[in-house]
GROMACS .gro file of C-alpha atoms in nm:
model
  496
    1MET     CA    1  -6.623  -2.097   0.821
    2ILE     CA    2  -6.262  -1.977   0.848
    3THR     CA    3  -6.002  -2.247   0.910
    4LEU     CA    4  -5.675  -2.135   1.070
    5LYS     CA    5  -5.397  -2.334   1.229
    6ILE     CA    6  -5.262  -2.130   1.518
    7ALA     CA    7  -4.926  -2.303   1.495
    8ASP     CA    8  -4.881  -2.168   1.146
    9TRP     CA    9  -4.889  -1.814   1.275
   10GLY     CA   10  -4.599  -1.856   1.516
   11PRO     CA   11  -4.627  -1.715   1.870
   12PRO     CA   12  -4.898  -1.446   1.844
   13PRO     CA   13  -4.911  -1.136   2.063
   14ILE     CA   14  -5.125  -1.170   2.377
   15GLN     CA   15  -5.397  -0.943   2.231
   16ILE     CA   16  -5.469  -1.192   1.948
   17TYR     CA   17  -5.572  -1.471   2.190
   18SER     CA   18  -5.883  -1.283   2.292
   19VAL     CA   19  -5.982  -1.247   1.925
   20PHE     CA   20  -5.931  -1.624   1.868
   21ILE     CA   21  -6.150  -1.709   2.170
   22CYS     CA   22  -6.432  -1.492   2.031
   23LEU     CA   23  -6.409  -1.650   1.685
   24ILE     CA   24  -6.407  -2.006   1.821
   25SER     CA   25  -6.693  -1.945   2.058
   26SER     CA   26  -6.905  -1.797   1.777
   27GLY     CA   27  -6.840  -2.098   1.551
   28ILE     CA   28  -6.667  -1.889   1.285
   29LEU     CA   29  -6.322  -2.035   1.344
   30ALA     CA   30  -6.238  -2.406   1.353
   31VAL     CA   31  -5.920  -2.525   1.518
   32ASN     CA   32  -5.684  -2.797   1.382
   33GLY     CA   33  -5.863  -2.801   1.042
   34ASN     CA   34  -6.190  -2.945   1.176
   35VAL     CA   35  -6.477  -2.774   0.996
   36ASN     CA   36  -6.836  -2.772   1.104
   37PRO     CA   37  -7.032  -2.989   0.850
   38SER     CA   38  -7.321  -2.744   0.860
   39GLU     CA   39  -7.088  -2.468   0.742
   40ILE     CA   40  -6.973  -2.685   0.450
   41GLU     CA   41  -7.333  -2.753   0.357
   42LYS     CA   42  -7.412  -2.383   0.383
   43HIS     CA   43  -7.128  -2.298   0.140
   44LEU     CA   44  -7.245  -2.570  -0.099
   45GLU     CA   45  -7.601  -2.437  -0.104
   46LEU     CA   46  -7.483  -2.078  -0.151
   47GLY     CA   47  -7.247  -2.191  -0.426
   48LYS     CA   48  -7.529  -2.366  -0.613
   49GLU     CA   49  -7.753  -2.064  -0.567
   50MET     CA   50  -7.488  -1.823  -0.703
   51MET     CA   51  -7.422  -2.060  -0.991
   52ALA     CA   52  -7.792  -2.065  -1.084
   53ARG     CA   53  -7.794  -1.684  -1.083
   54GLY     CA   54  -7.489  -1.670  -1.308
   55GLN     CA   55  -7.277  -1.510  -1.033
   56LEU     CA   56  -6.984  -1.734  -1.114
   57GLN     CA   57  -6.712  -1.569  -0.907
   58ASP     CA   58  -6.930  -1.572  -0.595
   59ALA     CA   59  -7.017  -1.938  -0.663
   60LEU     CA   60  -6.647  -2.016  -0.696
   61THR     CA   61  -6.572  -1.850  -0.361
   62HIS     CA   62  -6.826  -2.069  -0.181
   63PHE     CA   63  -6.708  -2.387  -0.353
   64HIS     CA   64  -6.350  -2.302  -0.253
   65ALA     CA   65  -6.463  -2.267   0.107
   66ALA     CA   66  -6.659  -2.595   0.097
   67LEU     CA   67  -6.360  -2.784  -0.047
   68GLU     CA   68  -6.132  -2.632   0.214
   69GLY     CA   69  -6.346  -2.808   0.472
   70ASP     CA   70  -6.396  -3.128   0.271
   71PRO     CA   71  -6.138  -3.167  -0.009
   72THR     CA   72  -6.259  -3.517  -0.101
   73ASN     CA   73  -6.616  -3.421  -0.188
   74TYR     CA   74  -6.615  -3.517  -0.557
   75LEU     CA   75  -6.956  -3.355  -0.627
   76THR     CA   76  -6.826  -3.019  -0.502
   77LEU     CA   77  -6.517  -3.063  -0.717
   78TYR     CA   78  -6.740  -3.138  -1.014
   79ARG     CA   79  -6.951  -2.828  -0.952
   80ARG     CA   80  -6.640  -2.614  -0.923
   81ALA     CA   81  -6.511  -2.761  -1.250
   82THR     CA   82  -6.842  -2.660  -1.411
   83VAL     CA   83  -6.793  -2.301  -1.291
   84TYR     CA   84  -6.437  -2.299  -1.423
   85LEU     CA   85  -6.568  -2.413  -1.761
   86ALA     CA   86  -6.829  -2.138  -1.764
   87GLN     CA   87  -6.546  -1.890  -1.702
   88GLY     CA   88  -6.345  -2.035  -1.991
   89ARG     CA   89  -6.080  -2.177  -1.757
   90ALA     CA   90  -6.052  -2.519  -1.920
   91ARG     CA   91  -5.724  -2.623  -1.758
   92ALA     CA   92  -5.846  -2.548  -1.406
   93ALA     CA   93  -6.165  -2.743  -1.483
   94LEU     CA   94  -5.958  -3.035  -1.610
   95GLU     CA   95  -5.756  -3.046  -1.287
   96ASP     CA   96  -6.074  -3.068  -1.081
   97LEU     CA   97  -6.220  -3.339  -1.307
   98ASN     CA   98  -5.901  -3.543  -1.271
   99ARG     CA   99  -5.938  -3.524  -0.892
  100VAL     CA  100  -6.304  -3.622  -0.922
  101LEU     CA  101  -6.212  -3.934  -1.121
  102GLU     CA  102  -5.935  -4.025  -0.877
  103ILE     CA  103  -6.192  -4.022  -0.597
  104GLN     CA  104  -6.480  -4.170  -0.798
  105PRO     CA  105  -6.362  -4.342  -1.119
  106GLU     CA  106  -6.717  -4.455  -1.206
  107PHE     CA  107  -6.852  -4.098  -1.229
  108ILE     CA  108  -6.936  -4.120  -1.602
  109GLN     CA  109  -7.068  -3.766  -1.633
  110ALA     CA  110  -6.731  -3.630  -1.513
  111ARG     CA  111  -6.542  -3.858  -1.750
  112ALA     CA  112  -6.757  -3.751  -2.046
  113GLN     CA  113  -6.696  -3.387  -1.952
  114LYS     CA  114  -6.322  -3.456  -1.932
  115GLY     CA  115  -6.331  -3.613  -2.280
  116ASN     CA  116  -6.511  -3.307  -2.419
  117ILE     CA  117  -6.256  -3.069  -2.267
  118LEU     CA  118  -5.962  -3.272  -2.399
  119MET     CA  119  -6.121  -3.267  -2.742
  120LYS     CA  120  -6.165  -2.887  -2.733
  121LEU     CA  121  -5.803  -2.855  -2.621
  122GLY     CA  122  -5.696  -3.056  -2.926
  123ARG     CA  123  -5.561  -3.339  -2.713
  124LEU     CA  124  -5.731  -3.593  -2.936
  125ASP     CA  125  -5.553  -3.913  -2.827
  126GLU     CA  126  -5.638  -3.850  -2.462
  127ALA     CA  127  -5.994  -3.755  -2.554
  128HIS     CA  128  -6.025  -4.080  -2.751
  129ILE     CA  129  -5.928  -4.287  -2.442
  130GLU     CA  130  -6.171  -4.107  -2.209
  131LEU     CA  131  -6.464  -4.123  -2.451
  132GLU     CA  132  -6.398  -4.492  -2.512
  133LYS     CA  133  -6.428  -4.554  -2.137
  134VAL     CA  134  -6.755  -4.362  -2.132
  135LEU     CA  135  -6.899  -4.567  -2.420
  136LYS     CA  136  -6.805  -4.895  -2.250
  137LYS     CA  137  -7.030  -4.798  -1.962
  138GLU     CA  138  -7.292  -4.606  -2.163
  139PRO     CA  139  -7.294  -4.722  -2.528
  140ALA     CA  140  -7.601  -4.509  -2.602
  141ASN     CA  141  -7.444  -4.182  -2.485
  142MET     CA  142  -7.518  -3.966  -2.793
  143GLU     CA  143  -7.271  -3.686  -2.727
  144ALA     CA  144  -6.987  -3.925  -2.645
  145ASN     CA  145  -7.061  -4.123  -2.963
  146LYS     CA  146  -7.065  -3.809  -3.173
  147ASN     CA  147  -6.733  -3.682  -3.036
  148TYR     CA  148  -6.571  -4.024  -3.048
  149LEU     CA  149  -6.652  -4.061  -3.419
  150ALA     CA  150  -6.533  -3.705  -3.493
  151ILE     CA  151  -6.186  -3.763  -3.350
  152GLU     CA  152  -6.050  -3.967  -3.643
  153THR     CA  153  -6.176  -3.707  -3.892
  154LEU     CA  154  -6.015  -3.431  -3.688
  155LYS     CA  155  -5.681  -3.615  -3.685
  156LYS     CA  156  -5.686  -3.645  -4.064
  157SER     CA  157  -5.780  -3.278  -4.103
  158TYR     CA  158  -5.500  -3.178  -3.870
  159MET     CA  159  -5.244  -3.372  -4.077
  160GLN     CA  160  -5.381  -3.215  -4.395
  161ALA     CA  161  -5.353  -2.865  -4.246
  162ARG     CA  162  -4.991  -2.934  -4.146
  163MET     CA  163  -4.916  -3.053  -4.500
  164PHE     CA  164  -5.067  -2.736  -4.656
  165PHE     CA  165  -4.880  -2.523  -4.403
  166SER     CA  166  -4.548  -2.695  -4.485
  167ASP     CA  167  -4.613  -2.646  -4.858
  168LYS     CA  168  -4.691  -2.276  -4.794
  169ASP     CA  169  -5.040  -2.324  -4.932
  170HIS     CA  170  -5.169  -2.083  -4.669
  171HIS     CA  171  -5.521  -2.027  -4.801
  172HIS     CA  172  -5.607  -2.398  -4.794
  173ALA     CA  173  -5.436  -2.435  -4.456
  174ILE     CA  174  -5.651  -2.152  -4.317
  175ASP     CA  175  -5.971  -2.314  -4.446
  176ILE     CA  176  -5.897  -2.645  -4.278
  177LEU     CA  177  -5.761  -2.491  -3.955
  178THR     CA  178  -6.076  -2.281  -3.925
  179GLN     CA  179  -6.290  -2.595  -3.947
  180ILE     CA  180  -6.081  -2.769  -3.680
  181ILE     CA  181  -6.083  -2.466  -3.449
  182GLU     CA  182  -6.464  -2.467  -3.451
  183ILE     CA  183  -6.447  -2.808  -3.277
  184CYS     CA  184  -6.117  -2.756  -3.089
  185PRO     CA  185  -6.139  -2.385  -2.994
  186TRP     CA  186  -5.897  -2.413  -2.702
  187ASP     CA  187  -5.607  -2.561  -2.899
  188ILE     CA  188  -5.336  -2.294  -2.883
  189SER     CA  189  -5.115  -2.458  -3.147
  190LEU     CA  190  -5.394  -2.437  -3.408
  191ARG     CA  191  -5.443  -2.064  -3.350
  192GLU     CA  192  -5.071  -1.996  -3.363
  193MET     CA  193  -5.041  -2.190  -3.689
  194ARG     CA  194  -5.337  -2.004  -3.840
  195SER     CA  195  -5.190  -1.671  -3.728
  196GLU     CA  196  -4.871  -1.751  -3.923
  197CYS     CA  197  -5.083  -1.834  -4.229
  198TYR     CA  198  -5.270  -1.504  -4.197
  199LEU     CA  199  -4.939  -1.319  -4.172
  200ALA     CA  200  -4.810  -1.491  -4.484
  201ILE     CA  201  -5.108  -1.365  -4.688
  202GLY     CA  202  -5.099  -1.014  -4.537
  203GLU     CA  203  -5.399  -1.049  -4.304
  204SER     CA  204  -5.226  -0.891  -4.004
  205SER     CA  205  -5.539  -0.804  -3.805
  206LYS     CA  206  -5.658  -1.168  -3.816
  207ALA     CA  207  -5.313  -1.289  -3.715
  208ILE     CA  208  -5.325  -1.054  -3.415
  209SER     CA  209  -5.671  -1.181  -3.320
  210ASP     CA  210  -5.547  -1.542  -3.314
  211LEU     CA  211  -5.239  -1.456  -3.110
  212LYS     CA  212  -5.444  -1.260  -2.856
  213ALA     CA  213  -5.672  -1.561  -2.820
  214ALA     CA  214  -5.361  -1.773  -2.759
  215THR     CA  215  -5.249  -1.545  -2.472
  216LYS     CA  216  -5.593  -1.574  -2.310
  217LEU     CA  217  -5.607  -1.950  -2.348
  218MET     CA  218  -5.273  -1.982  -2.168
  219SER     CA  219  -5.195  -1.693  -1.934
  220ASP     CA  220  -4.821  -1.768  -1.914
  221ASN     CA  221  -4.776  -1.784  -2.292
  222THR     CA  222  -4.459  -1.574  -2.322
  223GLY     CA  223  -4.406  -1.693  -2.680
  224ALA     CA  224  -4.742  -1.552  -2.796
  225PHE     CA  225  -4.673  -1.218  -2.626
  226MET     CA  226  -4.334  -1.205  -2.799
  227LYS     CA  227  -4.493  -1.279  -3.137
  228LEU     CA  228  -4.759  -1.013  -3.079
  229SER     CA  229  -4.496  -0.756  -2.986
  230LYS     CA  230  -4.291  -0.829  -3.298
  231LEU     CA  231  -4.602  -0.819  -3.514
  232TYR     CA  232  -4.714  -0.481  -3.382
  233TYR     CA  233  -4.359  -0.352  -3.427
  234ALA     CA  234  -4.354  -0.469  -3.790
  235LEU     CA  235  -4.688  -0.291  -3.840
  236GLY     CA  236  -4.532   0.038  -3.727
  237GLU     CA  237  -4.712   0.040  -3.389
  238PRO     CA  238  -4.425   0.048  -3.137
  239GLU     CA  239  -4.648   0.166  -2.849
  240GLU     CA  240  -4.870  -0.143  -2.872
  241SER     CA  241  -4.560  -0.355  -2.929
  242LEU     CA  242  -4.425  -0.218  -2.601
  243ASN     CA  243  -4.747  -0.312  -2.419
  244GLN     CA  244  -4.724  -0.673  -2.537
  245ILE     CA  245  -4.355  -0.716  -2.457
  246ARG     CA  246  -4.421  -0.582  -2.107
  247GLU     CA  247  -4.673  -0.863  -2.057
  248CYS     CA  248  -4.399  -1.110  -2.149
  249LEU     CA  249  -4.161  -0.952  -1.895
  250LYS     CA  250  -4.427  -0.965  -1.622
  251LEU     CA  251  -4.421  -1.342  -1.663
  252ASP     CA  252  -4.042  -1.365  -1.694
  253PRO     CA  253  -3.840  -1.046  -1.622
  254GLU     CA  254  -3.520  -1.209  -1.751
  255HIS     CA  255  -3.668  -1.362  -2.067
  256LYS     CA  256  -3.377  -1.402  -2.311
  257GLU     CA  257  -3.580  -1.281  -2.612
  258CYS     CA  258  -3.829  -1.042  -2.456
  259PHE     CA  259  -3.583  -0.828  -2.262
  260PRO     CA  260  -3.353  -0.727  -2.555
  261HIS     CA  261  -3.661  -0.666  -2.772
  262TYR     CA  262  -3.811  -0.451  -2.496
  263LYS     CA  263  -3.506  -0.221  -2.491
  264LYS     CA  264  -3.520  -0.170  -2.868
  265VAL     CA  265  -3.895  -0.113  -2.883
  266LYS     CA  266  -3.889   0.129  -2.591
  267LYS     CA  267  -3.644   0.354  -2.777
  268VAL     CA  268  -3.844   0.347  -3.101
  269ALA     CA  269  -4.174   0.405  -2.918
  270LYS     CA  270  -4.029   0.722  -2.760
  271LEU     CA  271  -3.919   0.858  -3.099
  272VAL     CA  272  -4.259   0.785  -3.257
  273GLN     CA  273  -4.435   0.938  -2.957
  274ASP     CA  274  -4.232   1.259  -3.002
  275LEU     CA  275  -4.310   1.260  -3.375
  276GLN     CA  276  -4.685   1.224  -3.317
  277ALA     CA  277  -4.680   1.494  -3.048
  278ASN     CA  278  -4.501   1.743  -3.275
  279ALA     CA  279  -4.741   1.671  -3.562
  280ASN     CA  280  -5.047   1.704  -3.337
  281ASP     CA  281  -4.916   2.033  -3.193
  282ASN     CA  282  -4.850   2.169  -3.545
  283ASN     CA  283  -4.483   2.199  -3.455
  284TYR     CA  284  -4.376   2.135  -3.813
  285GLN     CA  285  -4.003   2.199  -3.764
  286GLY     CA  286  -4.002   1.958  -3.470
  287CYS     CA  287  -4.208   1.713  -3.674
  288VAL     CA  288  -3.949   1.710  -3.953
  289ALA     CA  289  -3.663   1.663  -3.706
  290SER     CA  290  -3.842   1.376  -3.530
  291ALA     CA  291  -3.939   1.208  -3.857
  292LYS     CA  292  -3.575   1.208  -3.971
  293LYS     CA  293  -3.478   1.029  -3.646
  294VAL     CA  294  -3.748   0.766  -3.701
  295LEU     CA  295  -3.619   0.712  -4.057
  296LYS     CA  296  -3.277   0.626  -3.920
  297VAL     CA  297  -3.367   0.422  -3.611
  298ASP     CA  298  -3.464   0.097  -3.792
  299PRO     CA  299  -3.470   0.113  -4.175
  300SER     CA  300  -3.551  -0.260  -4.186
  301VAL     CA  301  -3.915  -0.193  -4.089
  302PRO     CA  302  -4.112  -0.060  -4.391
  303GLU     CA  303  -4.406   0.057  -4.177
  304LEU     CA  304  -4.180   0.275  -3.963
  305LEU     CA  305  -4.037   0.425  -4.281
  306PHE     CA  306  -4.390   0.488  -4.407
  307LEU     CA  307  -4.484   0.660  -4.081
  308ALA     CA  308  -4.183   0.893  -4.108
  309GLU     CA  309  -4.232   0.963  -4.481
  310ASP     CA  310  -4.602   1.035  -4.426
  311LYS     CA  311  -4.524   1.290  -4.153
  312LEU     CA  312  -4.243   1.449  -4.361
  313CYS     CA  313  -4.486   1.483  -4.651
  314HIS     CA  314  -4.740   1.663  -4.432
  315CYS     CA  315  -4.504   1.877  -4.223
  316TYR     CA  316  -4.286   1.991  -4.515
  317LEU     CA  317  -4.609   2.091  -4.693
  318HIS     CA  318  -4.708   2.319  -4.404
  319LEU     CA  319  -4.358   2.463  -4.392
  320GLY     CA  320  -4.392   2.559  -4.759
  321GLU     CA  321  -4.099   2.333  -4.855
  322HIS     CA  322  -4.288   2.182  -5.146
  323THR     CA  323  -4.004   2.004  -5.327
  324GLU     CA  324  -3.909   1.814  -5.010
  325SER     CA  325  -4.274   1.746  -4.932
  326LEU     CA  326  -4.337   1.618  -5.284
  327GLU     CA  327  -4.049   1.371  -5.257
  328SER     CA  328  -4.167   1.239  -4.917
  329CYS     CA  329  -4.529   1.213  -5.031
  330SER     CA  330  -4.423   1.007  -5.333
  331LEU     CA  331  -4.218   0.771  -5.113
  332ALA     CA  332  -4.510   0.727  -4.874
  333LEU     CA  333  -4.757   0.667  -5.157
  334ALA     CA  334  -4.530   0.400  -5.302
  335ARG     CA  335  -4.590   0.207  -4.979
  336HIS     CA  336  -4.957   0.288  -4.917
  337ALA     CA  337  -5.190   0.471  -5.156
  338GLU     CA  338  -5.393   0.671  -4.902
  339PRO     CA  339  -5.635   0.950  -5.006
  340ARG     CA  340  -5.504   1.208  -4.758
  341ILE     CA  341  -5.146   1.165  -4.885
  342PHE     CA  342  -5.263   1.209  -5.244
  343CYS     CA  343  -5.427   1.534  -5.128
  344ASP     CA  344  -5.107   1.651  -4.956
  345ARG     CA  345  -4.909   1.585  -5.272
  346ALA     CA  346  -5.176   1.758  -5.483
  347GLU     CA  347  -5.129   2.071  -5.271
  348ASP     CA  348  -4.756   2.053  -5.339
  349TYR     CA  349  -4.828   2.029  -5.712
  350ILE     CA  350  -5.055   2.333  -5.692
  351ALA     CA  351  -4.785   2.532  -5.512
  352LEU     CA  352  -4.538   2.428  -5.782
  353ASP     CA  353  -4.788   2.530  -6.055
  354MET     CA  354  -4.830   2.169  -6.174
  355LEU     CA  355  -5.208   2.175  -6.199
  356ASP     CA  356  -5.253   1.870  -6.423
  357GLU     CA  357  -5.060   1.655  -6.174
  358ALA     CA  358  -5.263   1.798  -5.887
  359GLN     CA  359  -5.584   1.712  -6.070
  360GLN     CA  360  -5.464   1.354  -6.119
  361ASP     CA  361  -5.384   1.313  -5.748
  362TYR     CA  362  -5.722   1.444  -5.635
  363SER     CA  363  -5.887   1.207  -5.882
  364LYS     CA  364  -5.685   0.912  -5.746
  365ALA     CA  365  -5.793   1.002  -5.392
  366LEU     CA  366  -6.157   0.995  -5.503
  367GLU     CA  367  -6.109   0.659  -5.676
  368ILE     CA  368  -6.005   0.516  -5.339
  369GLU     CA  369  -6.272   0.699  -5.136
  370GLU     CA  370  -6.536   0.862  -5.352
  371SER     CA  371  -6.686   1.062  -5.064
  372PHE     CA  372  -6.353   1.212  -4.950
  373ALA     CA  373  -6.451   1.578  -4.900
  374ARG     CA  374  -6.098   1.719  -4.911
  375ALA     CA  375  -6.035   1.561  -5.252
  376LYS     CA  376  -6.366   1.688  -5.388
  377GLU     CA  377  -6.292   2.044  -5.273
  378GLY     CA  378  -5.936   2.017  -5.404
  379LEU     CA  379  -6.055   1.903  -5.746
  380GLN     CA  380  -6.293   2.199  -5.769
  381LYS     CA  381  -6.010   2.431  -5.668
  382VAL     CA  382  -5.778   2.290  -5.936
  383GLN     CA  383  -6.045   2.331  -6.201
  384LYS     CA  384  -6.084   2.698  -6.103
  385LEU     CA  385  -5.707   2.744  -6.106
  386GLN     CA  386  -5.683   2.585  -6.451
  387LYS     CA  387  -5.944   2.830  -6.573
  388GLN     CA  388  -5.765   3.111  -6.396
  389ALA     CA  389  -5.432   3.011  -6.552
  390LYS     CA  390  -5.570   3.120  -6.887
  391LYS     CA  391  -5.608   3.470  -6.742
  392ARG     CA  392  -5.375   3.674  -6.526
  393ASP     CA  393  -5.130   3.499  -6.296
  394TYR     CA  394  -5.053   3.755  -6.027
  395TYR     CA  395  -4.761   3.555  -5.887
  396LYS     CA  396  -4.597   3.536  -6.229
  397ILE     CA  397  -4.666   3.906  -6.295
  398LEU     CA  398  -4.468   4.001  -5.984
  399GLY     CA  399  -4.221   3.713  -6.023
  400VAL     CA  400  -4.278   3.575  -5.674
  401LYS     CA  401  -4.342   3.228  -5.536
  402LYS     CA  402  -4.689   3.128  -5.422
  403ASN     CA  403  -4.574   3.115  -5.061
  404ALA     CA  404  -4.417   3.464  -5.074
  405ASN     CA  405  -4.492   3.686  -4.774
  406LYS     CA  406  -4.627   4.043  -4.790
  407ARG     CA  407  -4.286   4.205  -4.760
  408GLU     CA  408  -4.150   4.000  -5.054
  409ILE     CA  409  -4.459   4.089  -5.260
  410ILE     CA  410  -4.428   4.464  -5.197
  411LYS     CA  411  -4.057   4.452  -5.279
  412ALA     CA  412  -4.127   4.273  -5.607
  413TYR     CA  413  -4.412   4.516  -5.683
  414ARG     CA  414  -4.184   4.818  -5.643
  415LYS     CA  415  -3.923   4.668  -5.866
  416GLN     CA  416  -4.176   4.579  -6.140
  417ALA     CA  417  -4.359   4.910  -6.106
  418GLN     CA  418  -4.037   5.105  -6.144
  419GLN     CA  419  -3.943   4.904  -6.451
  420TRP     CA  420  -4.284   4.933  -6.623
  421HIS     CA  421  -4.390   5.281  -6.512
  422PRO     CA  422  -4.540   5.458  -6.819
  423ASP     CA  423  -4.315   5.762  -6.752
  424ASN     CA  424  -4.027   5.546  -6.873
  425PHE     CA  425  -4.181   5.515  -7.222
  426GLN     CA  426  -4.272   5.875  -7.316
  427ASN     CA  427  -4.094   5.864  -7.655
  428ASP     CA  428  -4.248   5.543  -7.791
  429GLU     CA  429  -4.627   5.532  -7.814
  430GLU     CA  430  -4.647   5.158  -7.877
  431SER     CA  431  -4.411   5.074  -7.590
  432ARG     CA  432  -4.598   5.317  -7.370
  433LYS     CA  433  -4.933   5.142  -7.431
  434LYS     CA  434  -4.770   4.808  -7.356
  435ALA     CA  435  -4.626   4.956  -7.032
  436GLU     CA  436  -4.966   5.092  -6.934
  437LYS     CA  437  -5.122   4.745  -6.963
  438LYS     CA  438  -4.831   4.587  -6.781
  439PHE     CA  439  -4.850   4.845  -6.507
  440ILE     CA  440  -5.222   4.781  -6.459
  441ASP     CA  441  -5.146   4.410  -6.416
  442ILE     CA  442  -4.865   4.485  -6.169
  443ALA     CA  443  -5.089   4.711  -5.963
  444ALA     CA  444  -5.369   4.452  -5.971
  445ALA     CA  445  -5.129   4.182  -5.856
  446LYS     CA  446  -5.018   4.398  -5.566
  447GLU     CA  447  -5.381   4.482  -5.481
  448VAL     CA  448  -5.480   4.114  -5.459
  449LEU     CA  449  -5.169   3.958  -5.308
  450THR     CA  450  -5.126   4.210  -5.025
  451ASP     CA  451  -5.489   4.177  -4.915
  452PRO     CA  452  -5.528   3.851  -4.714
  453GLU     CA  453  -5.895   3.803  -4.801
  454LYS     CA  454  -5.848   3.870  -5.173
  455ARG     CA  455  -5.536   3.656  -5.184
  456GLN     CA  456  -5.722   3.365  -5.022
  457LYS     CA  457  -5.994   3.388  -5.286
  458TYR     CA  458  -5.734   3.403  -5.562
  459ASP     CA  459  -5.547   3.101  -5.421
  460ASN     CA  460  -5.876   2.912  -5.425
  461GLY     CA  461  -5.913   2.975  -5.798
  462GLU     CA  462  -6.129   3.290  -5.790
  463ASP     CA  463  -5.994   3.626  -5.918
  464PRO     CA  464  -6.155   3.893  -5.698
  465LEU     CA  465  -6.078   4.160  -5.963
  466ASP     CA  466  -6.219   3.966  -6.256
  467PRO     CA  467  -6.534   4.146  -6.383
  468GLU     CA  468  -6.667   3.808  -6.505
  469SER     CA  469  -6.652   3.669  -6.151
  470GLN     CA  470  -6.969   3.694  -5.949
  471GLN     CA  471  -6.784   3.881  -5.677
  472GLY     CA  472  -6.528   4.047  -5.901
  473GLN     CA  473  -6.547   4.425  -5.916
  474GLY     CA  474  -6.266   4.488  -6.162
  475PHE     CA  475  -5.957   4.697  -6.097
  476ASN     CA  476  -5.804   5.002  -6.265
  477PRO     CA  477  -5.517   5.187  -6.100
  478PHE     CA  478  -5.599   5.489  -6.313
  479GLN     CA  479  -5.922   5.523  -6.116
  480GLN     CA  480  -5.751   5.497  -5.781
  481GLY     CA  481  -5.535   5.796  -5.705
  482GLY     CA  482  -5.276   5.941  -5.944
  483PHE     CA  483  -5.389   5.750  -6.257
  484HIS     CA  484  -5.751   5.866  -6.290
  485ASN     CA  485  -5.659   6.132  -6.554
  486PHE     CA  486  -5.446   5.896  -6.763
  487HIS     CA  487  -5.684   5.897  -7.061
  488GLY     CA  488  -5.755   6.271  -7.027
  489GLY     CA  489  -5.422   6.363  -7.177
  490GLN     CA  490  -5.289   6.586  -6.899
  491PHE     CA  491  -5.115   6.388  -6.626
  492LYS     CA  492  -4.780   6.350  -6.457
  493PHE     CA  493  -4.640   6.021  -6.319
  494HIS     CA  494  -4.455   6.032  -5.991
  495PHE     CA  495  -4.291   5.719  -5.856
  496ASN     CA  496  -4.166   5.710  -5.499
   0.00000   0.00000   0.00000
């Protein structure tokens, strides 16, 4: 049944009258608020049927319609309150139960339900009054007796929790609050107090969980949304902080705390978003530039600083700026000892030929996460490099850095080869033999470091020219071109 008051619509166009006549004649529309009792009964039956099936929203729709036709039907109000409860909408249920008891004060079942709801909401004094009324009429009501007796204990526990909270004894406060919340799960103040305790002991995720519950228990809880936003911001998650502060502004666009916070968080979220995008796109120069902006935007937030230092550590590493990367990695690790950052710093140590330090960092990463594959591989690589260090170091032979490009390597090779060419030592047999050995090493270094595949193997701790290596085939410049007659006695060196 649809109930419309034509007067409420104002003067309708002439075409609408024909529609009204059809609706009235078919019994769908009632005029002047008079509803067909059979339609009310039909909605009630459908509501009960939907409720039995667990289709709560459909049940609610039919109960709404029934109450529209008969707003004083206390049984329909009671059924609707039951649906609200099943949906977790305690305050809406309480409103309906209050109306029920206004109409029918002797409805004990409704009063007992009201007492239970008040108790779960933590409104213990009110619950005490309602349950006392129930027990006057029904002294043997087991549930009412149980809850009535529990109220005094709950009040004492609540006072004890407040005392622990005031004394900053957060662990004991949490224990007691958790016990109370099991009986009073809809008390927002308890969850907010416990969230502050969790924050004080560093349990941020549990604090967030309690605050989110508080926003669901009271949809217009701007204070909880503000706290959530600040908490996410302090955790270095400005994007989620922005989401929460937007919820606050939906409720109150001019909120005196939420609006200024929104402007600040929005700016930081954009900078962090740019930083993440540059890092994900392997735009390492852009990553470094963005990270430096994040460092400056709000130095009072340690987690934002960590985020920036972490990215600087990683992006400087890939740019080959190992000294800068090493410094940033160390700053980040001082805040959070994470395995991947230890591995980044270990790679810096390897590039700077600090193998013992690299080994220590890989070991620390494995202490934190023993199955961390990157650390395991890195440790094996360091061990190979330490073994290799006792042999020839091709980078040192040519005097180049480990991140030198091919052009720099060839330039260094030519310089070294010119200096140590055996032709330069014709008059001194001992110096000549030394030059021959040195020249072989120089040529071997050039052979390995200008070949990408061989260089990769060497950088991983395996000398591709080492005869002792499984894949090593040795190297002798005197067997490759102009040096093959060196030991035959008749030869001429030509250096271009």
